[in-house]
Amino acid sequence: MGKDTLTGLKVSHAMRKQVIVLEPGDTIDCCIQYLIKYKINALLIGNDGETPLGVVSKSDIMGAWYAGLPLSTPIEMIMNSPPLFCGSDDTLDSALDTMKTNNIYRLYALEKNSNSVVGALAYPDIVGLLYHYCSQCDQGIFNKTKEISNDRIKRYKVHEIMTKKVESCKEDASLESVVEILSGSRFGAILVSDDQNYPKGVISKTDITLCFRHGQDLSVPAGTIMSTPVASCFEKDPVESAIKTMILKDLHRLFVIPKENKSVSGVLSLTDAARLRSGSCHACITSRIRVDKS
Amino acid sequence: MKTIAKDVMKTNFKTLSPDSPISEALDIFKRSKKDGKTIFGIMVTDQDGAIAGMISMYDILLFLLPKHVKIWGNISDIEIEGIIDRTADKLKNFLVGDIMTPKVISVTPDTHLMMILDIMIKKHVRRLPVVSSGKPVGMVYISDLFNHLLERV
């Protein structure tokens, strides 16, 4: 297997140490509150001090709403069991392979030779680590003293790694149909566009769980609950610059447009960026050694 | 000497509904500072008056905190005003019930002060709601406990 920026790095370098655990009897309402409070997409279910029993994600909550379950439903009714684990000492490459093979977005890290959960690893955490190196690297586009036009390093552009398929709906589509589309795809958000396919807003799974909590009806039109404006970037932007925008603005994705006043051609998420296993270039494979020592 | 919660609890406290906008909580925090009695946490009660949670300055600051904060130390060109403006804009869509702490540790009016001290130290909390028949009747602050218990020292 080829070398990439993450080669040799361990799960413990990127994982979040704060792991939120709820009890099986806690309600969906309580679960949504914690997901919002800690800005996470899933949380662990377990009894105090015992091996975790399962995971509940925003997708599970969206499914519960669609199925007509009330907010008072215990989360053990909708959790996915068992959770998938990795070791905090495992390599990030092997953790990414596990996530890809199992089609999952996060792993919980166990302490070496123990059953204690010491962290959670999701795609954005890996991107955060990659960006950490890019931001310190002399070859990074934000630190480069020489003109970027004289730059001989091959830098990834957004269009090279973006997902070209974009799920979209019109403003008058019902929230119910939005939930159906999102449940049937791997996307975390849907683009709301007008008749000319011009982006008007976005509805994410976070927006949907919030609507559920606020007692909204599934029949409301998408246009009434969408978030605006649509965060976007250009196809030719360097990946590093798009990642910086997402990290600084707390966004999980940017919709991609070829150039100004054009319709959306793709979407770049932190998941896409993590799967690249690199920042904008591979310069940091060598420079990282220096970064780690500093 | 005063020995139980009801001896030291403050009975003058504000409450919010889970459906209140977060701006209402911010107003109470700001007003309390102006009045010279800064409060750091407000009890949230449901339509029956029962305690549903607590919203603190910490909860609001947690919302303000960017997700990938651990790498922010490396970025020097950040405009903090922009972050706060964006958060303020996002906050408009959220209610007190969305970001409050729903699992609140509470005591009863008869709880012994040493028991309260033990909870505050073990759970790292600075205030405890005093609840009678599910409804809040007061709040014990660590500062009141400190002043009362150390009066004799």
Short mmCIF file of N, CA and C in Angstrom, two decimals, chain B residues 33-106:
data_model
loop_
_atom_site.label_atom_id
_atom_site.label_comp_id
_atom_site.label_asym_id
_atom_site.label_seq_id
_atom_site.Cartn_x
_atom_site.Cartn_y
_atom_site.Cartn_z
N LYS B 33 -26.20 41.01 35.59
CA LYS B 33 -24.88 41.65 35.75
C LYS B 33 -25.08 43.13 36.04
N LYS B 34 -26.02 43.74 35.30
CA LYS B 34 -26.30 45.17 35.50
C LYS B 34 -26.80 45.43 36.92
N ASP B 35 -27.62 44.49 37.43
CA ASP B 35 -28.19 44.65 38.77
C ASP B 35 -27.17 44.33 39.88
N GLY B 36 -25.98 43.93 39.47
CA GLY B 36 -24.93 43.63 40.44
C GLY B 36 -25.07 42.26 41.10
N LYS B 37 -25.98 41.41 40.59
CA LYS B 37 -26.14 40.06 41.16
C LYS B 37 -26.02 39.05 40.03
N THR B 38 -24.83 38.96 39.46
CA THR B 38 -24.63 38.10 38.29
C THR B 38 -25.06 36.67 38.57
N ILE B 39 -25.91 36.15 37.69
CA ILE B 39 -26.27 34.74 37.81
C ILE B 39 -25.64 33.99 36.64
N PHE B 40 -25.36 32.72 36.86
CA PHE B 40 -24.66 31.94 35.86
C PHE B 40 -25.52 30.79 35.33
N GLY B 41 -26.66 30.55 36.00
CA GLY B 41 -27.52 29.45 35.55
C GLY B 41 -28.98 29.75 35.86
N ILE B 42 -29.87 29.36 34.93
CA ILE B 42 -31.31 29.61 35.11
C ILE B 42 -32.05 28.27 35.01
N MET B 43 -32.99 28.07 35.92
CA MET B 43 -33.78 26.83 35.87
C MET B 43 -34.80 26.91 34.74
N VAL B 44 -35.04 25.77 34.11
CA VAL B 44 -36.03 25.70 33.03
C VAL B 44 -37.17 24.81 33.52
N THR B 45 -38.39 25.33 33.44
CA THR B 45 -39.53 24.56 33.94
C THR B 45 -40.53 24.30 32.82
N ASP B 46 -41.23 23.16 32.91
CA ASP B 46 -42.23 22.82 31.88
C ASP B 46 -43.56 23.51 32.18
N GLN B 47 -44.58 23.19 31.40
CA GLN B 47 -45.86 23.90 31.55
C GLN B 47 -46.52 23.63 32.89
N ASP B 48 -46.12 22.52 33.56
CA ASP B 48 -46.69 22.23 34.88
C ASP B 48 -45.84 22.83 36.01
N GLY B 49 -44.80 23.54 35.64
CA GLY B 49 -43.95 24.15 36.67
C GLY B 49 -42.87 23.21 37.18
N ALA B 50 -42.81 22.01 36.62
CA ALA B 50 -41.79 21.04 37.08
C ALA B 50 -40.45 21.35 36.40
N ILE B 51 -39.37 21.02 37.10
CA ILE B 51 -38.05 21.34 36.56
C ILE B 51 -37.74 20.43 35.35
N ALA B 52 -37.38 21.07 34.24
CA ALA B 52 -37.11 20.32 33.00
C ALA B 52 -35.63 20.36 32.66
N GLY B 53 -34.90 21.28 33.25
CA GLY B 53 -33.47 21.39 32.94
C GLY B 53 -32.90 22.66 33.50
N MET B 54 -31.71 22.94 33.07
CA MET B 54 -31.03 24.16 33.53
C MET B 54 -30.22 24.69 32.36
N ILE B 55 -30.27 26.00 32.16
CA ILE B 55 -29.42 26.58 31.11
C ILE B 55 -28.41 27.50 31.79
N SER B 56 -27.16 27.29 31.46
CA SER B 56 -26.10 28.08 32.10
C SER B 56 -25.31 28.84 31.04
N MET B 57 -24.48 29.76 31.51
CA MET B 57 -23.58 30.47 30.60
C MET B 57 -22.71 29.44 29.86
N TYR B 58 -22.34 28.38 30.58
CA TYR B 58 -21.51 27.32 29.99
C TYR B 58 -22.20 26.72 28.76
N ASP B 59 -23.52 26.47 28.85
CA ASP B 59 -24.25 25.87 27.73
C ASP B 59 -24.19 26.78 26.50
N ILE B 60 -24.32 28.08 26.75
CA ILE B 60 -24.32 29.03 25.63
C ILE B 60 -22.91 29.16 25.05
N LEU B 61 -21.92 29.18 25.92
CA LEU B 61 -20.53 29.26 25.44
C LEU B 61 -20.14 27.98 24.68
N LEU B 62 -20.68 26.85 25.14
CA LEU B 62 -20.41 25.58 24.45
C LEU B 62 -20.93 25.64 23.02
N PHE B 63 -22.07 26.29 22.84
CA PHE B 63 -22.67 26.45 21.52
C PHE B 63 -21.77 27.35 20.64
N LEU B 64 -21.13 28.29 21.29
CA LEU B 64 -20.27 29.25 20.58
C LEU B 64 -18.96 28.59 20.13
N LEU B 65 -18.57 27.57 20.87
CA LEU B 65 -17.27 26.92 20.64
C LEU B 65 -17.27 26.16 19.31
N PRO B 66 -16.32 26.48 18.41
CA PRO B 66 -16.27 25.74 17.15
C PRO B 66 -15.93 24.27 17.39
N LYS B 67 -16.40 23.41 16.48
CA LYS B 67 -16.20 21.97 16.64
C LYS B 67 -14.72 21.58 16.63
N HIS B 68 -13.95 22.21 15.74
CA HIS B 68 -12.56 21.77 15.58
C HIS B 68 -11.60 22.69 16.29
N VAL B 69 -11.95 23.02 17.49
CA VAL B 69 -11.21 24.06 18.21
C VAL B 69 -9.76 23.68 18.47
N LYS B 70 -9.48 22.38 18.55
CA LYS B 70 -8.12 22.00 18.94
C LYS B 70 -7.07 22.39 17.89
N ILE B 71 -7.51 22.63 16.65
CA ILE B 71 -6.51 23.03 15.66
C ILE B 71 -6.49 24.55 15.46
N TRP B 72 -7.36 25.24 16.17
CA TRP B 72 -7.45 26.69 15.98
C TRP B 72 -6.23 27.44 16.46
N GLY B 73 -5.50 26.83 17.37
CA GLY B 73 -4.31 27.47 17.90
C GLY B 73 -3.30 27.78 16.82
N ASN B 74 -3.39 27.06 15.70
CA ASN B 74 -2.41 27.25 14.63
C ASN B 74 -2.84 28.32 13.64
N ILE B 75 -4.05 28.81 13.78
CA ILE B 75 -4.55 29.75 12.78
C ILE B 75 -4.56 31.15 13.39
N SER B 76 -3.83 32.04 12.75
CA SER B 76 -3.70 33.37 13.36
C SER B 76 -4.65 34.40 12.77
N ASP B 77 -5.12 34.14 11.54
CA ASP B 77 -5.90 35.18 10.86
C ASP B 77 -7.41 35.00 11.04
N ILE B 78 -7.83 34.74 12.26
CA ILE B 78 -9.26 34.52 12.49
C ILE B 78 -9.89 35.78 13.07
N GLU B 79 -11.02 36.15 12.52
CA GLU B 79 -11.75 37.27 13.09
C GLU B 79 -12.80 36.72 14.04
N ILE B 80 -12.59 36.91 15.32
CA ILE B 80 -13.50 36.32 16.31
C ILE B 80 -14.90 36.94 16.20
N GLU B 81 -14.96 38.21 15.75
CA GLU B 81 -16.28 38.85 15.58
C GLU B 81 -17.12 38.06 14.59
N GLY B 82 -16.49 37.61 13.52
CA GLY B 82 -17.21 36.86 12.49
C GLY B 82 -17.81 35.58 13.07
N ILE B 83 -17.05 34.91 13.93
CA ILE B 83 -17.52 33.65 14.53
C ILE B 83 -18.73 33.95 15.42
N ILE B 84 -18.62 35.01 16.20
CA ILE B 84 -19.71 35.33 17.12
C ILE B 84 -20.97 35.73 16.33
N ASP B 85 -20.78 36.50 15.27
CA ASP B 85 -21.94 36.90 14.45
C ASP B 85 -22.62 35.67 13.84
N ARG B 86 -21.80 34.74 13.35
CA ARG B 86 -22.37 33.54 12.73
C ARG B 86 -23.13 32.71 13.77
N THR B 87 -22.54 32.60 14.98
CA THR B 87 -23.20 31.83 16.03
C THR B 87 -24.51 32.50 16.42
N ALA B 88 -24.48 33.84 16.53
CA ALA B 88 -25.69 34.57 16.92
C ALA B 88 -26.79 34.32 15.89
N ASP B 89 -26.39 34.25 14.64
CA ASP B 89 -27.35 34.01 13.58
C ASP B 89 -27.95 32.60 13.71
N LYS B 90 -27.07 31.63 14.00
CA LYS B 90 -27.53 30.25 14.17
C LYS B 90 -28.44 30.11 15.39
N LEU B 91 -28.09 30.84 16.46
CA LEU B 91 -28.84 30.73 17.72
C LEU B 91 -30.31 31.07 17.55
N LYS B 92 -30.61 31.90 16.55
CA LYS B 92 -32.01 32.31 16.34
C LYS B 92 -32.93 31.12 16.09
N ASN B 93 -32.37 30.03 15.53
CA ASN B 93 -33.19 28.85 15.22
C ASN B 93 -33.34 27.90 16.41
N PHE B 94 -32.64 28.20 17.50
CA PHE B 94 -32.65 27.26 18.62
C PHE B 94 -33.43 27.83 19.80
N LEU B 95 -33.94 26.92 20.59
CA LEU B 95 -34.71 27.30 21.78
C LEU B 95 -33.91 26.90 23.03
N VAL B 96 -34.32 27.46 24.15
CA VAL B 96 -33.66 27.14 25.41
C VAL B 96 -33.61 25.62 25.63
N GLY B 97 -34.73 24.94 25.32
CA GLY B 97 -34.81 23.49 25.53
C GLY B 97 -33.83 22.70 24.68
N ASP B 98 -33.35 23.29 23.58
CA ASP B 98 -32.43 22.57 22.69
C ASP B 98 -31.02 22.49 23.26
N ILE B 99 -30.62 23.52 23.99
CA ILE B 99 -29.22 23.51 24.44
C ILE B 99 -29.07 23.44 25.97
N MET B 100 -30.19 23.42 26.67
CA MET B 100 -30.11 23.32 28.14
C MET B 100 -29.56 21.94 28.55
N THR B 101 -29.16 21.82 29.79
CA THR B 101 -28.77 20.51 30.31
C THR B 101 -30.02 19.86 30.87
N PRO B 102 -30.48 18.75 30.24
CA PRO B 102 -31.75 18.18 30.70
C PRO B 102 -31.63 17.37 31.99
N LYS B 103 -30.45 16.78 32.20
CA LYS B 103 -30.30 15.94 33.40
C LYS B 103 -29.71 16.81 34.50
N VAL B 104 -30.58 17.26 35.39
CA VAL B 104 -30.14 18.18 36.43
C VAL B 104 -30.13 17.47 37.78
N ILE B 105 -29.04 17.66 38.49
CA ILE B 105 -28.98 17.11 39.86
C ILE B 105 -29.68 18.12 40.76
N SER B 106 -30.59 17.67 41.58
CA SER B 106 -31.27 18.61 42.48
C SER B 106 -31.28 18.05 43.91
#
